[in-house]
Amino acid sequence: MAVRIEPSWGAVLESEFQQPYFQQLTEFVRQEYRQTACYPPGNKIFAAFDLCPFNKVKVVILGQDPYHEPGQAEGLCFSVADGVQQPPSLVNIFKEIHDDLGIQTPQSGSLRRWAEQGVLLLNATLTVRAHAAGSHQRHGWETFTDAVIRHLANDRSGLVFILWGSFAQNKCAFIDTTKHLVLKSAHPSPLSAYRGFFGNHHFSLANDYLKRQGLTPIQW
């Protein structure tokens, strides 16, 4: 099955695209996009991969679902398009960056600049029906994104995996912590940010690790 995705990822994930589950997933997604409003726009479903080639990945941040209101989702977890009000979790992410590194909160909530530096902003489910959080879960996306994490964990070394909340932390089972740095804390959601997200220093810890690997740190 031909999938429009960045070539290095296309080569890594080619076997996944041939699996029956992925073909069923593709038919489900196509039908959903034909019948109702879904996000992100079709040409941005694989934006996280298109902006961050396989061999350029330095950091992986895992989210759960795309934003499900109009104009928000742009194919990168926690990120919203320019001009869109920053959601509460993103506000808290920027607050922690300020407290950790002294960086002022940007006006734009787009994290595209992170992706272009090597941060894979991966949602476990890559699409969603409008106004219906979780509506595309358990249709195959999780199998696909688990395979993405396994490829990175097995085929690369010296990566930083940032796992916020119990959902993301379950993926730690795929990651060899002797080859990679795994940073875990509460989720940045207002419901949990004060239970361990604030003060986790994940952004400085990630950069310190990258520098020890001889890599350029991320300009958060």
PDB file of C-alpha atoms in Angstrom:
ATOM      1  CA  MET A   1       0.000   0.000   0.000  1.00  0.00           C
ATOM      2  CA  ALA A   2       1.404   3.401  -0.995  1.00  0.00           C
ATOM      3  CA  VAL A   3       1.386   5.863   1.912  1.00  0.00           C
ATOM      4  CA  ARG A   4       2.368   9.506   1.515  1.00  0.00           C
ATOM      5  CA  ILE A   5       4.935   9.846   4.265  1.00  0.00           C
ATOM      6  CA  GLU A   6       8.510  11.134   4.517  1.00  0.00           C
ATOM      7  CA  PRO A   7      10.762   8.680   2.589  1.00  0.00           C
ATOM      8  CA  SER A   8      12.987   7.553   5.468  1.00  0.00           C
ATOM      9  CA  TRP A   9       9.909   6.679   7.521  1.00  0.00           C
ATOM     10  CA  GLY A  10       8.358   5.031   4.490  1.00  0.00           C
ATOM     11  CA  ALA A  11      11.338   2.681   4.288  1.00  0.00           C
ATOM     12  CA  VAL A  12      11.304   1.908   8.024  1.00  0.00           C
ATOM     13  CA  LEU A  13       7.545   1.312   8.188  1.00  0.00           C
ATOM     14  CA  GLU A  14       7.014  -0.379   4.825  1.00  0.00           C
ATOM     15  CA  SER A  15       6.176  -3.729   6.421  1.00  0.00           C
ATOM     16  CA  GLU A  16       3.506  -2.099   8.613  1.00  0.00           C
ATOM     17  CA  PHE A  17       1.789  -0.613   5.581  1.00  0.00           C
ATOM     18  CA  GLN A  18       1.359  -4.128   4.147  1.00  0.00           C
ATOM     19  CA  GLN A  19      -0.298  -5.547   7.257  1.00  0.00           C
ATOM     20  CA  PRO A  20      -4.040  -6.335   7.166  1.00  0.00           C
ATOM     21  CA  TYR A  21      -4.684  -4.129  10.218  1.00  0.00           C
ATOM     22  CA  PHE A  22      -3.221  -1.091   8.425  1.00  0.00           C
ATOM     23  CA  GLN A  23      -5.320  -1.688   5.346  1.00  0.00           C
ATOM     24  CA  GLN A  24      -8.429  -1.909   7.540  1.00  0.00           C
ATOM     25  CA  LEU A  25      -7.357   1.244   9.366  1.00  0.00           C
ATOM     26  CA  THR A  26      -6.905   3.071   6.074  1.00  0.00           C
ATOM     27  CA  GLU A  27     -10.403   2.159   4.926  1.00  0.00           C
ATOM     28  CA  PHE A  28     -11.868   3.254   8.272  1.00  0.00           C
ATOM     29  CA  VAL A  29     -10.092   6.615   8.164  1.00  0.00           C
ATOM     30  CA  ARG A  30     -11.050   7.274   4.547  1.00  0.00           C
ATOM     31  CA  GLN A  31     -14.688   6.536   5.313  1.00  0.00           C
ATOM     32  CA  GLU A  32     -14.653   8.775   8.385  1.00  0.00           C
ATOM     33  CA  TYR A  33     -13.144  11.697   6.471  1.00  0.00           C
ATOM     34  CA  ARG A  34     -15.715  11.241   3.688  1.00  0.00           C
ATOM     35  CA  GLN A  35     -18.698  11.122   6.017  1.00  0.00           C
ATOM     36  CA  THR A  36     -17.927  13.704   8.698  1.00  0.00           C
ATOM     37  CA  ALA A  37     -15.470  16.373   9.810  1.00  0.00           C
ATOM     38  CA  CYS A  38     -12.227  14.869  11.117  1.00  0.00           C
ATOM     39  CA  TYR A  39      -8.891  16.252  12.257  1.00  0.00           C
ATOM     40  CA  PRO A  40      -6.146  16.956  11.435  1.00  0.00           C
ATOM     41  CA  PRO A  41      -6.542  17.822   7.755  1.00  0.00           C
ATOM     42  CA  GLY A  42      -5.766  14.805   5.602  1.00  0.00           C
ATOM     43  CA  ASN A  43      -2.464  16.228   4.368  1.00  0.00           C
ATOM     44  CA  LYS A  44      -1.255  16.626   7.965  1.00  0.00           C
ATOM     45  CA  ILE A  45      -2.051  13.169   9.340  1.00  0.00           C
ATOM     46  CA  PHE A  46       1.633  12.210   9.046  1.00  0.00           C
ATOM     47  CA  ALA A  47       3.030  15.694   9.747  1.00  0.00           C
ATOM     48  CA  ALA A  48       5.039  14.480  12.760  1.00  0.00           C
ATOM     49  CA  PHE A  49       6.957  12.132  10.454  1.00  0.00           C
ATOM     50  CA  ASP A  50       7.214  14.505   7.508  1.00  0.00           C
ATOM     51  CA  LEU A  51       8.860  17.198   9.649  1.00  0.00           C
ATOM     52  CA  CYS A  52      11.203  14.850  11.526  1.00  0.00           C
ATOM     53  CA  PRO A  53      12.916  12.140   9.423  1.00  0.00           C
ATOM     54  CA  PHE A  54      13.784   8.850  11.121  1.00  0.00           C
ATOM     55  CA  ASN A  55      17.525   9.468  11.406  1.00  0.00           C
ATOM     56  CA  LYS A  56      17.012  13.057  12.618  1.00  0.00           C
ATOM     57  CA  VAL A  57      14.916  12.106  15.670  1.00  0.00           C
ATOM     58  CA  LYS A  58      16.534  13.148  18.956  1.00  0.00           C
ATOM     59  CA  VAL A  59      13.527  13.364  21.291  1.00  0.00           C
ATOM     60  CA  VAL A  60      10.140  11.619  21.283  1.00  0.00           C
ATOM     61  CA  ILE A  61       7.146  13.195  23.042  1.00  0.00           C
ATOM     62  CA  LEU A  62       4.065  11.009  23.105  1.00  0.00           C
ATOM     63  CA  GLY A  63       0.509  12.300  23.174  1.00  0.00           C
ATOM     64  CA  GLN A  64      -2.765  10.411  23.003  1.00  0.00           C
ATOM     65  CA  ASP A  65      -5.261  12.022  20.600  1.00  0.00           C
ATOM     66  CA  PRO A  66      -5.322  14.980  18.197  1.00  0.00           C
ATOM     67  CA  TYR A  67      -7.284  18.028  19.298  1.00  0.00           C
ATOM     68  CA  HIS A  68     -10.868  17.608  18.136  1.00  0.00           C
ATOM     69  CA  GLU A  69     -12.126  21.179  17.695  1.00  0.00           C
ATOM     70  CA  PRO A  70     -11.951  23.161  14.416  1.00  0.00           C
ATOM     71  CA  GLY A  71      -8.604  24.655  13.442  1.00  0.00           C
ATOM     72  CA  GLN A  72      -6.599  23.180  16.321  1.00  0.00           C
ATOM     73  CA  ALA A  73      -4.909  19.949  15.214  1.00  0.00           C
ATOM     74  CA  GLU A  74      -1.905  20.145  12.894  1.00  0.00           C
ATOM     75  CA  GLY A  75      -0.603  16.593  13.167  1.00  0.00           C
ATOM     76  CA  LEU A  76       1.821  17.219  16.056  1.00  0.00           C
ATOM     77  CA  CYS A  77       0.955  16.220  19.607  1.00  0.00           C
ATOM     78  CA  PHE A  78       0.190  19.115  21.988  1.00  0.00           C
ATOM     79  CA  SER A  79       0.665  21.601  19.114  1.00  0.00           C
ATOM     80  CA  VAL A  80      -1.933  23.957  17.659  1.00  0.00           C
ATOM     81  CA  ALA A  81      -1.830  25.977  14.466  1.00  0.00           C
ATOM     82  CA  ASP A  82      -0.670  29.591  14.470  1.00  0.00           C
ATOM     83  CA  GLY A  83      -3.353  31.978  15.704  1.00  0.00           C
ATOM     84  CA  VAL A  84      -5.225  29.315  17.698  1.00  0.00           C
ATOM     85  CA  GLN A  85      -5.635  29.804  21.445  1.00  0.00           C
ATOM     86  CA  GLN A  86      -3.228  27.610  23.377  1.00  0.00           C
ATOM     87  CA  PRO A  87      -5.011  24.696  25.115  1.00  0.00           C
ATOM     88  CA  PRO A  88      -4.472  24.277  28.873  1.00  0.00           C
ATOM     89  CA  SER A  89      -1.967  21.415  28.589  1.00  0.00           C
ATOM     90  CA  LEU A  90       0.172  23.423  26.180  1.00  0.00           C
ATOM     91  CA  VAL A  91      -0.011  26.460  28.465  1.00  0.00           C
ATOM     92  CA  ASN A  92       1.349  24.266  31.255  1.00  0.00           C
ATOM     93  CA  ILE A  93       4.118  22.894  29.012  1.00  0.00           C
ATOM     94  CA  PHE A  94       5.262  26.430  28.234  1.00  0.00           C
ATOM     95  CA  LYS A  95       5.069  27.328  31.937  1.00  0.00           C
ATOM     96  CA  GLU A  96       7.376  24.445  32.830  1.00  0.00           C
ATOM     97  CA  ILE A  97       9.796  25.450  30.061  1.00  0.00           C
ATOM     98  CA  HIS A  98       9.849  28.978  31.482  1.00  0.00           C
ATOM     99  CA  ASP A  99      10.452  27.734  35.017  1.00  0.00           C
ATOM    100  CA  ASP A 100      13.049  25.197  33.867  1.00  0.00           C
ATOM    101  CA  LEU A 101      14.995  27.203  31.300  1.00  0.00           C
ATOM    102  CA  GLY A 102      13.834  30.810  31.656  1.00  0.00           C
ATOM    103  CA  ILE A 103      12.384  30.866  28.124  1.00  0.00           C
ATOM    104  CA  GLN A 104       9.456  33.219  27.637  1.00  0.00           C
ATOM    105  CA  THR A 105       6.160  31.752  26.467  1.00  0.00           C
ATOM    106  CA  PRO A 106       5.794  32.194  22.687  1.00  0.00           C
ATOM    107  CA  GLN A 107       2.688  33.737  21.177  1.00  0.00           C
ATOM    108  CA  SER A 108       2.277  30.828  18.764  1.00  0.00           C
ATOM    109  CA  GLY A 109       1.217  27.431  20.046  1.00  0.00           C
ATOM    110  CA  SER A 110       2.692  25.659  17.015  1.00  0.00           C
ATOM    111  CA  LEU A 111       5.481  23.258  17.952  1.00  0.00           C
ATOM    112  CA  ARG A 112       6.584  22.864  14.353  1.00  0.00           C
ATOM    113  CA  ARG A 113       9.921  24.461  15.273  1.00  0.00           C
ATOM    114  CA  TRP A 114      10.547  21.594  17.736  1.00  0.00           C
ATOM    115  CA  ALA A 115       9.760  18.981  15.094  1.00  0.00           C
ATOM    116  CA  GLU A 116      12.203  20.574  12.665  1.00  0.00           C
ATOM    117  CA  GLN A 117      14.948  20.253  15.311  1.00  0.00           C
ATOM    118  CA  GLY A 118      14.395  16.530  15.829  1.00  0.00           C
ATOM    119  CA  VAL A 119      11.487  16.249  18.253  1.00  0.00           C
ATOM    120  CA  LEU A 120       9.001  13.596  17.118  1.00  0.00           C
ATOM    121  CA  LEU A 121       5.640  14.853  18.399  1.00  0.00           C
ATOM    122  CA  LEU A 122       3.710  11.608  18.137  1.00  0.00           C
ATOM    123  CA  ASN A 123       0.080  11.039  19.029  1.00  0.00           C
ATOM    124  CA  ALA A 124      -0.783   7.399  19.683  1.00  0.00           C
ATOM    125  CA  THR A 125      -3.908   7.919  17.562  1.00  0.00           C
ATOM    126  CA  LEU A 126      -3.293  10.100  14.516  1.00  0.00           C
ATOM    127  CA  THR A 127      -6.874  11.093  13.647  1.00  0.00           C
ATOM    128  CA  VAL A 128     -10.112  11.994  15.427  1.00  0.00           C
ATOM    129  CA  ARG A 129     -13.726  12.822  14.607  1.00  0.00           C
ATOM    130  CA  ALA A 130     -14.745  16.437  15.252  1.00  0.00           C
ATOM    131  CA  HIS A 131     -15.984  17.115  18.791  1.00  0.00           C
ATOM    132  CA  ALA A 132     -15.463  13.451  19.778  1.00  0.00           C
ATOM    133  CA  ALA A 133     -12.305  12.777  21.773  1.00  0.00           C
ATOM    134  CA  GLY A 134     -11.057   9.224  21.416  1.00  0.00           C
ATOM    135  CA  SER A 135     -13.375   8.466  18.505  1.00  0.00           C
ATOM    136  CA  HIS A 136     -10.623   6.896  16.357  1.00  0.00           C
ATOM    137  CA  GLN A 137      -8.999   4.889  19.128  1.00  0.00           C
ATOM    138  CA  ARG A 138      -8.862   1.071  18.892  1.00  0.00           C
ATOM    139  CA  HIS A 139      -9.067   1.025  15.107  1.00  0.00           C
ATOM    140  CA  GLY A 140      -5.383   0.264  14.468  1.00  0.00           C
ATOM    141  CA  TRP A 141      -3.546   3.519  15.013  1.00  0.00           C
ATOM    142  CA  GLU A 142      -2.162   2.330  18.350  1.00  0.00           C
ATOM    143  CA  THR A 143      -0.692  -0.782  16.703  1.00  0.00           C
ATOM    144  CA  PHE A 144       0.976   1.430  14.114  1.00  0.00           C
ATOM    145  CA  THR A 145       2.414   3.961  16.561  1.00  0.00           C
ATOM    146  CA  ASP A 146       3.602   1.187  18.885  1.00  0.00           C
ATOM    147  CA  ALA A 147       5.583  -0.108  15.896  1.00  0.00           C
ATOM    148  CA  VAL A 148       7.039   3.379  15.391  1.00  0.00           C
ATOM    149  CA  ILE A 149       8.238   3.459  19.006  1.00  0.00           C
ATOM    150  CA  ARG A 150       9.710  -0.045  18.721  1.00  0.00           C
ATOM    151  CA  HIS A 151      11.660   0.878  15.575  1.00  0.00           C
ATOM    152  CA  LEU A 152      13.104   3.954  17.249  1.00  0.00           C
ATOM    153  CA  ALA A 153      13.913   2.086  20.454  1.00  0.00           C
ATOM    154  CA  ASN A 154      15.530  -0.863  18.668  1.00  0.00           C
ATOM    155  CA  ASP A 155      17.197   0.735  15.643  1.00  0.00           C
ATOM    156  CA  ARG A 156      18.442   3.968  17.182  1.00  0.00           C
ATOM    157  CA  SER A 157      20.380   4.758  20.369  1.00  0.00           C
ATOM    158  CA  GLY A 158      20.800   7.823  22.549  1.00  0.00           C
ATOM    159  CA  LEU A 159      17.227   9.108  22.179  1.00  0.00           C
ATOM    160  CA  VAL A 160      15.164  10.875  24.803  1.00  0.00           C
ATOM    161  CA  PHE A 161      11.645   9.521  25.334  1.00  0.00           C
ATOM    162  CA  ILE A 162       9.407  11.944  27.266  1.00  0.00           C
ATOM    163  CA  LEU A 163       6.372  10.147  28.678  1.00  0.00           C
ATOM    164  CA  TRP A 164       3.747  12.227  30.477  1.00  0.00           C
ATOM    165  CA  GLY A 165       0.897  10.429  32.221  1.00  0.00           C
ATOM    166  CA  SER A 166       0.083   6.747  32.629  1.00  0.00           C
ATOM    167  CA  PHE A 167      -1.002   6.217  29.021  1.00  0.00           C
ATOM    168  CA  ALA A 168       2.354   7.332  27.635  1.00  0.00           C
ATOM    169  CA  GLN A 169       4.301   5.563  30.370  1.00  0.00           C
ATOM    170  CA  ASN A 170       2.843   2.219  29.336  1.00  0.00           C
ATOM    171  CA  LYS A 171       5.017   2.510  26.212  1.00  0.00           C
ATOM    172  CA  CYS A 172       8.116   2.247  28.391  1.00  0.00           C
ATOM    173  CA  ALA A 173       7.800  -1.524  27.994  1.00  0.00           C
ATOM    174  CA  PHE A 174       9.132  -1.152  24.435  1.00  0.00           C
ATOM    175  CA  ILE A 175      12.170   0.967  25.355  1.00  0.00           C
ATOM    176  CA  ASP A 176      15.596  -0.244  26.507  1.00  0.00           C
ATOM    177  CA  THR A 177      16.584   2.253  29.174  1.00  0.00           C
ATOM    178  CA  THR A 178      20.239   1.245  28.843  1.00  0.00           C
ATOM    179  CA  LYS A 179      20.215   2.646  25.274  1.00  0.00           C
ATOM    180  CA  HIS A 180      17.947   5.655  25.780  1.00  0.00           C
ATOM    181  CA  LEU A 181      16.925   8.240  28.359  1.00  0.00           C
ATOM    182  CA  VAL A 182      13.318   7.841  29.508  1.00  0.00           C
ATOM    183  CA  LEU A 183      11.753  10.774  31.367  1.00  0.00           C
ATOM    184  CA  LYS A 184       8.415  10.161  33.098  1.00  0.00           C
ATOM    185  CA  SER A 185       6.057  12.422  35.042  1.00  0.00           C
ATOM    186  CA  ALA A 186       2.433  13.369  35.480  1.00  0.00           C
ATOM    187  CA  HIS A 187       0.576  14.713  32.449  1.00  0.00           C
ATOM    188  CA  PRO A 188       0.547  18.511  31.816  1.00  0.00           C
ATOM    189  CA  SER A 189      -3.254  18.561  31.926  1.00  0.00           C
ATOM    190  CA  PRO A 190      -4.659  20.965  34.556  1.00  0.00           C
ATOM    191  CA  LEU A 191      -6.093  17.869  36.264  1.00  0.00           C
ATOM    192  CA  SER A 192      -2.640  16.448  36.978  1.00  0.00           C
ATOM    193  CA  ALA A 193       0.056  19.067  36.315  1.00  0.00           C
ATOM    194  CA  TYR A 194       0.436  19.904  40.005  1.00  0.00           C
ATOM    195  CA  ARG A 195       0.960  16.227  40.842  1.00  0.00           C
ATOM    196  CA  GLY A 196       4.430  16.047  39.347  1.00  0.00           C
ATOM    197  CA  PHE A 197       4.518  17.673  35.946  1.00  0.00           C
ATOM    198  CA  PHE A 198       5.506  21.094  37.226  1.00  0.00           C
ATOM    199  CA  GLY A 199       9.101  20.929  38.383  1.00  0.00           C
ATOM    200  CA  ASN A 200       9.995  17.811  36.386  1.00  0.00           C
ATOM    201  CA  HIS A 201      12.801  19.688  34.547  1.00  0.00           C
ATOM    202  CA  HIS A 202      12.346  17.396  31.544  1.00  0.00           C
ATOM    203  CA  PHE A 203      13.436  20.042  29.052  1.00  0.00           C
ATOM    204  CA  SER A 204      16.782  20.760  30.687  1.00  0.00           C
ATOM    205  CA  LEU A 205      17.342  17.059  31.434  1.00  0.00           C
ATOM    206  CA  ALA A 206      16.705  16.206  27.774  1.00  0.00           C
ATOM    207  CA  ASN A 207      19.148  18.856  26.589  1.00  0.00           C
ATOM    208  CA  ASP A 208      21.823  17.805  29.084  1.00  0.00           C
ATOM    209  CA  TYR A 209      21.546  14.234  27.793  1.00  0.00           C
ATOM    210  CA  LEU A 210      21.709  15.319  24.150  1.00  0.00           C
ATOM    211  CA  LYS A 211      24.828  17.345  24.852  1.00  0.00           C
ATOM    212  CA  ARG A 212      26.436  14.292  26.476  1.00  0.00           C
ATOM    213  CA  GLN A 213      25.686  12.431  23.229  1.00  0.00           C
ATOM    214  CA  GLY A 214      27.510  15.159  21.286  1.00  0.00           C
ATOM    215  CA  LEU A 215      24.241  16.457  19.806  1.00  0.00           C
ATOM    216  CA  THR A 216      22.888  19.959  19.520  1.00  0.00           C
ATOM    217  CA  PRO A 217      20.319  20.635  22.260  1.00  0.00           C
ATOM    218  CA  ILE A 218      16.734  21.578  21.412  1.00  0.00           C
ATOM    219  CA  GLN A 219      15.787  25.258  21.381  1.00  0.00           C
ATOM    220  CA  TRP A 220      12.577  24.800  23.340  1.00  0.00           C
TER     221      TRP A 220
END
